[in-house]
Short mmCIF file of C-alpha atoms (C1' of nucleotides) in Angstrom, two decimals:
data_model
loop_
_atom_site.label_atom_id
_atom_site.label_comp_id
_atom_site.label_asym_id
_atom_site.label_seq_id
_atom_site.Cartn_x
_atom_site.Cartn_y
_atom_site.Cartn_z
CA UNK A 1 4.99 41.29 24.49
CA UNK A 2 7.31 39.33 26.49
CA UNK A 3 6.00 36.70 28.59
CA UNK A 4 7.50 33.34 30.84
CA UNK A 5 7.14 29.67 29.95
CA UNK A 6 7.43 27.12 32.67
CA UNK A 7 9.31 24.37 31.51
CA UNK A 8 10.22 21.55 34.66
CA UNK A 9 11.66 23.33 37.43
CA UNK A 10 13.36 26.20 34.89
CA UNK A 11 11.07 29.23 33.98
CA UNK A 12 12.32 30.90 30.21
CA UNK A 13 11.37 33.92 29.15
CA UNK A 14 9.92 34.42 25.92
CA UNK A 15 10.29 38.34 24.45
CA UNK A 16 8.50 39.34 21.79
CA UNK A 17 5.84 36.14 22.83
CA UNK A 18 3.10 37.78 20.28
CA UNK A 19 5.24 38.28 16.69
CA UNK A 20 3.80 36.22 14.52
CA UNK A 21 6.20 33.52 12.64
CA UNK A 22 4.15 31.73 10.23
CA UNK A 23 2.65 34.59 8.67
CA UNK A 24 0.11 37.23 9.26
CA UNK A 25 -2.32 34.58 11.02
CA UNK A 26 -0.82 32.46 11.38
CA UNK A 27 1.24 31.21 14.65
CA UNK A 28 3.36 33.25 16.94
CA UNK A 29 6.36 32.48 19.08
CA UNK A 30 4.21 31.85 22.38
CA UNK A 31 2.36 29.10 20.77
CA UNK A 32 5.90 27.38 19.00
CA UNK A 33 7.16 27.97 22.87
CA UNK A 34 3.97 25.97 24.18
CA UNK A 35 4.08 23.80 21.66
CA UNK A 36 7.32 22.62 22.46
CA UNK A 37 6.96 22.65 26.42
CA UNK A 38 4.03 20.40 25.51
CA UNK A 39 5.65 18.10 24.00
CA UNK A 40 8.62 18.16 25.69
CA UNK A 41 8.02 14.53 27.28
CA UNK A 42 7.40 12.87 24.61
CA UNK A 43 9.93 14.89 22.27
CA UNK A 44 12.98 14.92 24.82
CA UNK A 45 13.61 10.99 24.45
CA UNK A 46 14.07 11.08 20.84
CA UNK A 47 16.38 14.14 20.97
CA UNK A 48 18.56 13.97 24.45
CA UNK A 49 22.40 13.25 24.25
CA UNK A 50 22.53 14.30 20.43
CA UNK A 51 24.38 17.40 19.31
CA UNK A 52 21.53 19.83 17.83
CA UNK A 53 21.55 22.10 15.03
CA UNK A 54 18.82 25.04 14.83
CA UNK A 55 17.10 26.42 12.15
CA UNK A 56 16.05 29.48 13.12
CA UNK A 57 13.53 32.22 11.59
CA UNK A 58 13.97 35.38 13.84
CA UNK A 59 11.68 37.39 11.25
CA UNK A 60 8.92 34.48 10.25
CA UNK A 61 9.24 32.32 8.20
CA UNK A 62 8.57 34.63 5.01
CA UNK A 63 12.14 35.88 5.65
CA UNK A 64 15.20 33.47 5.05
CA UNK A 65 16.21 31.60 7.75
CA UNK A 66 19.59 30.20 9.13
CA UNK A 67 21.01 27.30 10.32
CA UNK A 68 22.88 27.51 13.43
CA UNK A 69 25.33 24.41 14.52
CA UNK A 70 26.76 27.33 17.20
CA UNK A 71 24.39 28.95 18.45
CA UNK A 72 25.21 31.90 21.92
CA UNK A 73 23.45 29.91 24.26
CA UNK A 74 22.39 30.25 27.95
CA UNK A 75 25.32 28.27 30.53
CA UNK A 76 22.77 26.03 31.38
CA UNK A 77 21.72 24.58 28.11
CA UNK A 78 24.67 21.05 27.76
CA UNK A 79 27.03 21.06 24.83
CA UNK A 80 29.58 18.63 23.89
CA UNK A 81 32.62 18.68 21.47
CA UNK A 82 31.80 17.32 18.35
CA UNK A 83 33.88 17.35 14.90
CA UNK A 84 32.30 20.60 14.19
CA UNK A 85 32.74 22.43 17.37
CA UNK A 86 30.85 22.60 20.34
CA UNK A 87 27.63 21.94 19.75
CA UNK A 88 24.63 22.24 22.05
CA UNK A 89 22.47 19.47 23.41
CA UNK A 90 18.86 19.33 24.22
CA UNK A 91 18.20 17.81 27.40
CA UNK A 92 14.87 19.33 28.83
CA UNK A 93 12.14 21.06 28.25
CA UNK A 94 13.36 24.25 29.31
CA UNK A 95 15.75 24.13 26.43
CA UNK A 96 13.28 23.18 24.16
CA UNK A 97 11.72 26.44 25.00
CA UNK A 98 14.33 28.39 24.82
CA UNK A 99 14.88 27.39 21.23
CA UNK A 100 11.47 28.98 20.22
CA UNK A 101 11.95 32.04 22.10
CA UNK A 102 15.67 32.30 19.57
CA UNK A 103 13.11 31.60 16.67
CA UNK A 104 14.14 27.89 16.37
CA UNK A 105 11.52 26.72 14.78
CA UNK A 106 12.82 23.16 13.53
CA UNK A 107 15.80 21.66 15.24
CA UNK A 108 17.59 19.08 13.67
CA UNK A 109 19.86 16.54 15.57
CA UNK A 110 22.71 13.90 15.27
CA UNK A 111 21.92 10.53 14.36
CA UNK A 112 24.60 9.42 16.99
CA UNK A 113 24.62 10.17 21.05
CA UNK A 114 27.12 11.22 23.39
CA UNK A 115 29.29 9.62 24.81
CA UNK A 116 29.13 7.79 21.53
CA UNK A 117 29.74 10.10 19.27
CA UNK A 118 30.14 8.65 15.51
CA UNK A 119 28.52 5.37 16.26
CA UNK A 120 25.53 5.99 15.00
CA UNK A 121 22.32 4.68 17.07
CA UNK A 122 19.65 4.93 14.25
CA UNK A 123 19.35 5.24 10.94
CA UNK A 124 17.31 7.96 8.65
CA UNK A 125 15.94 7.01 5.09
CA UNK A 126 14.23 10.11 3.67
CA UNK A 127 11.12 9.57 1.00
CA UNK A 128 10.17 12.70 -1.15
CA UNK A 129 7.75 12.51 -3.70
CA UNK A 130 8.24 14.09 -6.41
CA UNK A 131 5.16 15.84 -7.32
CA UNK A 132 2.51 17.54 -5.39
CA UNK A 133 -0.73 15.80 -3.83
CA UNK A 134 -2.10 12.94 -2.72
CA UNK A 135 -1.27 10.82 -5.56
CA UNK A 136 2.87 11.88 -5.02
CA UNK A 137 2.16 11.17 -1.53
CA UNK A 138 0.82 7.93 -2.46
CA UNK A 139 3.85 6.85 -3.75
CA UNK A 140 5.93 7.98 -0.77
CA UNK A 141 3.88 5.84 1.33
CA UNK A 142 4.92 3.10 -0.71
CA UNK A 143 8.16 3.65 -0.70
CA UNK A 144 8.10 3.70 3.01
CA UNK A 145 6.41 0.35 3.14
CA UNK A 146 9.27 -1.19 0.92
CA UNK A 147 11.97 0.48 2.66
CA UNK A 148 10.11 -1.40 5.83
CA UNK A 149 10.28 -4.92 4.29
CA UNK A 150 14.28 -4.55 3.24
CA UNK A 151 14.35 -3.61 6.38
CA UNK A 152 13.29 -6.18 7.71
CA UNK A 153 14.77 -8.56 5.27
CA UNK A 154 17.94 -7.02 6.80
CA UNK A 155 16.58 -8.25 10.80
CA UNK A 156 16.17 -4.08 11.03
CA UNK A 157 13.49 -2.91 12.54
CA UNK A 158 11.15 -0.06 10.76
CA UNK A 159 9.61 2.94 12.58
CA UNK A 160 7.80 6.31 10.06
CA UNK A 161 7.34 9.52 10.78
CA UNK A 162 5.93 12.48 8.79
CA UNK A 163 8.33 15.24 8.17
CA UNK A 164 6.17 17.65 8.17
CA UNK A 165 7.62 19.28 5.11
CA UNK A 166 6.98 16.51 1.76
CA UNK A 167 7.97 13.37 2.42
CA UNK A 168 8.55 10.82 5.54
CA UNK A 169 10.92 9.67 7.44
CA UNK A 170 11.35 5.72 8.23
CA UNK A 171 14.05 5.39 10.99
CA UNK A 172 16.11 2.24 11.89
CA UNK A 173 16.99 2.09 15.73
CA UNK A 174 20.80 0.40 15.21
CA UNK A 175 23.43 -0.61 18.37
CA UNK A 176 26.38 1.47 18.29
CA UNK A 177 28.62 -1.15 16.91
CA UNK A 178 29.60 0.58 13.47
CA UNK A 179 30.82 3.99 12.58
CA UNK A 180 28.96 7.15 10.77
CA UNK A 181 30.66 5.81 7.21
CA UNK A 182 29.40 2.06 7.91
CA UNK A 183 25.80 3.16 8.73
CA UNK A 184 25.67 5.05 4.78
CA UNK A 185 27.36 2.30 3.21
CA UNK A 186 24.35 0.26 4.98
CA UNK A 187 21.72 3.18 4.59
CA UNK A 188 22.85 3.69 0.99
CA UNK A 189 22.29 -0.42 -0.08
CA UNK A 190 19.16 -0.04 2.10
CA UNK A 191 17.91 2.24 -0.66
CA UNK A 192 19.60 0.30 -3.78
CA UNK A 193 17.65 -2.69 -2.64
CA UNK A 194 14.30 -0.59 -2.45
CA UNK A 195 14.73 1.38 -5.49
CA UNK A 196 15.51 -2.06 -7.52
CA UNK A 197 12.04 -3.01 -6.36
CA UNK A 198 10.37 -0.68 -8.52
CA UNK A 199 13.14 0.92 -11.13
CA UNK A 200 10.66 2.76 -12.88
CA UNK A 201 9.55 5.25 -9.95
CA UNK A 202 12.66 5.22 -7.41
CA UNK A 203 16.22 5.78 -7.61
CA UNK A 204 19.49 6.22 -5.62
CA UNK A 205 21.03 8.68 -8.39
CA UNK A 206 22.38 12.01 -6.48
CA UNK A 207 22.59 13.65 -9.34
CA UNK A 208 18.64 15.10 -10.86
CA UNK A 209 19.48 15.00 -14.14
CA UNK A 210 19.90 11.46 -13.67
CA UNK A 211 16.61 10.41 -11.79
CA UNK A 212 13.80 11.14 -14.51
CA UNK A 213 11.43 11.69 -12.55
CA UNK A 214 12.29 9.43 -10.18
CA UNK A 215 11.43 9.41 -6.82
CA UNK A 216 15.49 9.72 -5.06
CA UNK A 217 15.74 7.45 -2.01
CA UNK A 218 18.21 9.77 0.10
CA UNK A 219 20.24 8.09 2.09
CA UNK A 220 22.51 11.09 2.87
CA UNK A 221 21.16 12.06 6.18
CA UNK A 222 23.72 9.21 7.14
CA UNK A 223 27.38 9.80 7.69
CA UNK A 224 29.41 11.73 9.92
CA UNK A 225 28.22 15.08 11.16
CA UNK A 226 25.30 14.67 9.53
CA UNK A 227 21.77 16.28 10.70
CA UNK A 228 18.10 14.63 10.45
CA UNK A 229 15.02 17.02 11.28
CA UNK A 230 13.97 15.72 15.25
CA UNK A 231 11.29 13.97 15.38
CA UNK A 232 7.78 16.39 17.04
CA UNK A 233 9.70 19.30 15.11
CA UNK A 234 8.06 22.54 14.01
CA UNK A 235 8.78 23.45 9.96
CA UNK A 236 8.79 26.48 8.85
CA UNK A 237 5.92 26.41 6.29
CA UNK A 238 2.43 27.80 6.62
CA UNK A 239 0.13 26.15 8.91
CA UNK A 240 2.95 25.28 11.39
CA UNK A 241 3.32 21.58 10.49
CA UNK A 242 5.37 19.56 12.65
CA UNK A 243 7.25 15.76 11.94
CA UNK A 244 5.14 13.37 13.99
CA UNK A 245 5.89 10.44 14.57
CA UNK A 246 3.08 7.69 13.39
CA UNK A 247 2.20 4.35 13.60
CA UNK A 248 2.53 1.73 10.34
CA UNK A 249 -1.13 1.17 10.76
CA UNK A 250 -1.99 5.33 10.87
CA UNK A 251 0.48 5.62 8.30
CA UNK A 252 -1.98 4.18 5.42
CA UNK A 253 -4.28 6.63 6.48
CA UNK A 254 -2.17 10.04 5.68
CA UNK A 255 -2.92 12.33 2.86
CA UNK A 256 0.10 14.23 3.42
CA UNK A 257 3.25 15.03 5.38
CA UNK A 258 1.32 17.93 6.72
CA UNK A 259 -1.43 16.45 8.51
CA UNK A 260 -0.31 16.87 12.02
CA UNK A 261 0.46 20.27 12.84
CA UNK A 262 1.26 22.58 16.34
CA UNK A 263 -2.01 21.81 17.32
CA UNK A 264 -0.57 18.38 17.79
CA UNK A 265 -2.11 16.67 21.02
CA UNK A 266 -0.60 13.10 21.83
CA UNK A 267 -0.17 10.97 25.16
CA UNK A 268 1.72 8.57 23.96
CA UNK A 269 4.73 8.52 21.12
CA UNK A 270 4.73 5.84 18.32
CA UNK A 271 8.46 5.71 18.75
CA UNK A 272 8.13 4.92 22.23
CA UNK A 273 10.23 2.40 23.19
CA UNK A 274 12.19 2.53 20.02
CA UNK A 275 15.62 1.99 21.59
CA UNK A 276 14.44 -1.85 22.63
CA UNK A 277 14.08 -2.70 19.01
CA UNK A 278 17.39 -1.39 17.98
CA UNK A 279 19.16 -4.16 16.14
CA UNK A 280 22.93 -4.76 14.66
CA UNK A 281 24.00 -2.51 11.96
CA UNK A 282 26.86 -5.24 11.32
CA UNK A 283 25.08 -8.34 10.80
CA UNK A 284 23.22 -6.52 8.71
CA UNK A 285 25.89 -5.38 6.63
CA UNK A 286 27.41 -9.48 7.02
CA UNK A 287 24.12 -10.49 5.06
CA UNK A 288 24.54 -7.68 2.38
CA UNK A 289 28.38 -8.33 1.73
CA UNK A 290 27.32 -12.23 1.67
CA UNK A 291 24.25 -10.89 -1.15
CA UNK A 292 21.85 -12.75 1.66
CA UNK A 293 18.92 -11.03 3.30
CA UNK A 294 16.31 -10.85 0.67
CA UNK A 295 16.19 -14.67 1.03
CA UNK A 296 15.44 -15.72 4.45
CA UNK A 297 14.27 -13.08 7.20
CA UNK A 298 15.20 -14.29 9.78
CA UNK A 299 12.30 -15.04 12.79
CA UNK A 300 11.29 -11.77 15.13
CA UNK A 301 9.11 -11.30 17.83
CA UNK A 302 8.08 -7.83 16.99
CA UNK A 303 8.71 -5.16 14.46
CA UNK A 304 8.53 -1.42 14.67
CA UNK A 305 5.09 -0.84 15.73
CA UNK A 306 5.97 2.06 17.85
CA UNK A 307 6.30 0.23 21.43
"C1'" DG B 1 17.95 37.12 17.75
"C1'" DG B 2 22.27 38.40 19.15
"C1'" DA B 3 27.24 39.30 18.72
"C1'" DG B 4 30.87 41.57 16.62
"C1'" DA B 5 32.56 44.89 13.24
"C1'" DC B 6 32.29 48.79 10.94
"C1'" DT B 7 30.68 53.86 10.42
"C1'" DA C 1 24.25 54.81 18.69
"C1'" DG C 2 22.81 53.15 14.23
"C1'" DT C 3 23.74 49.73 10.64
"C1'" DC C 4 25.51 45.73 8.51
"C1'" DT C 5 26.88 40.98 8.42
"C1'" DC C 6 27.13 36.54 9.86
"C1'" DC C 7 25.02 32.52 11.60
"C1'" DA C 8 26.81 24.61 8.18
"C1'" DA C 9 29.39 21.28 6.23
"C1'" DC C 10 30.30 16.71 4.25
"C1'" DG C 11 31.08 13.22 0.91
"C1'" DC C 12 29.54 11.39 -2.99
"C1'" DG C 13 29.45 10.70 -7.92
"C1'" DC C 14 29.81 13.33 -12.19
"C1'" DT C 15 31.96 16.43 -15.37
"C1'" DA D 1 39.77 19.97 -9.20
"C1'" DG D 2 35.10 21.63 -9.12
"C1'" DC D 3 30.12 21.32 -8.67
"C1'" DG D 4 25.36 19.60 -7.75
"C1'" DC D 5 23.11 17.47 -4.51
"C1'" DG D 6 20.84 16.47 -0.05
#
DNA sequence: GGAGACT
DNA sequence: AGTCTCCAACGCGCT
DNA sequence: AGCGCG
């Protein structure tokens, strides 16, 4: 019942390596801890430098969990000062699998790096249908496409991932010119200008008695200490989904957030590459303030095609 | 899952 | 020594 | 000022 993961050069034990998390049958905390030393190279890109927040289910995920932002953690594992405390970073695998042996099964991270703290590097809108099925998932797929094209209107580039949970993820790789409050403002007319595309099914109202069934295009995973699920995360729902990272083209071909799971087997990341593309938040912004943008995109070489 | 407080 | 409790936080837009 | 909301 208590077994040792080799992560890199670092070897973490895992206790308790056979309690089951996600359920009777389902998976236990050796295969999370695999899971993430698996992934670990493609995983540790999208999550090193940022100050990470665990949510953590040390009795399975039919028990309520916690978040931790301050977690008693091993010397070895990096932290940095943030506006909330220390905070911990995440930068290799061996942390990674230390996080599953605390029953961390989803981390969640900053949308800004050290030594940059508060000048944000990306950019998170978050899609949840509203329903259940295909159909609701449907329309969250079309939302994603038409958060793409403002996007793009904007001279942003446009990367998706599933977030394992309901909904997706489309992420905006940005250069650290503008702070955590400039990034919302941006994030939150981002979402105005998709929502106005289709009135009837999406809004930017906060408030649900507002939305009518609405689809709410959340734009509040932006802004200062603020925390995004990382991307190749484990959720804490049956089946042991995970947020994966897909292509545009794969994305059409989804049923549901949940199709990629633990069992997740990839050589190479759709988001590789992703910093390269990252474009500026504040010429963006120029074009929005100036009510340009949706007028004349302006030429690209690529978009966010993952690579 | 682990630390600190309380019994 | 057993048991309990805690483990985040931020701003926005409404009321 | 307080609350729902993510």
């Amino acid at each position: 019942m208590r077994t040792t993961v080799r992560a890199g050069r670092r070897k973490v034990e895992v206790k308790h390596a056979e309690k089951p998390l996600f359920g009777p049958d389902g998976a236990t905390k050796a295969d999370l801890a695999d899971y993430y030393a698996r992934i670990a190279p493609l995983m540790l890109p999208l999550v090193r430098d940022r100050p990470v927040a665990l949510e953590r289910f040390p009795d399975g995920i039919d028990d309520p969990g916690f978040l931790s932002q301050h977690p008693p953690h091993p010397k070895w594992i990096r932290t940095v000062w943030t506006s909330s405390g220390r905070m911990m970073e995440c930068q290799e695998a061996a942390a990674l699998v230390w996080c599953a042996d605390q029953a961390a099964i989803t981390l969640h991270t900053w949308s800004s790096r050290t030594p940059r703290l508060g000048l944000p590097d990306r950019m998170v809108l978050d899609l949840d249908p509203v329903g259940e099925g295909e159909d609701a998932f449907e329309s969250c797929r079309d939302a994603a496409w038409s958060v793409r094209e403002v996007l793009t209107e904007l001279g942003l580039a446009a990367y998706v991932m599933t977030t394992g949970s309901r909904g997706l993820h489309v992420h905006s790789p940005l250069r650290p010119e503008v702070g955590d409050l400039e990034v919302r403002r941006l994030a939150k007319a981002v979402a105005d200008r998709v929502a106005a595309r289709a009135p009837e099914e999406w809004t930017t109202r906060v408030r649900k008695a507002a939305r009518h069934g609405r689809m709410f295009v959340d734009y509040l995973r932006n802004g200062p200490a603020q925390l995004a699920v990382a991307p190749y995360s484990v959720r804490a729902r049956p089946g042991a989904p995970v947020a994966a990272p897909v292509t545009w083209e794969e994305l059409d071909q989804l049923t549901s957030s949940r199709d990629f799971t633990i069992d997740l087997e990839r050589q190479e990341c759709p988001f590789a590459g992703m910093r390269r593309h990252a474009r500026s938040p504040r010429r963006a912004l120029s074009l929005l303030d100036r009510g340009e943008g949706g007028v004349v995109p302006r030429p690209r070489t690529s978009r966010g095609e993952g690579e």
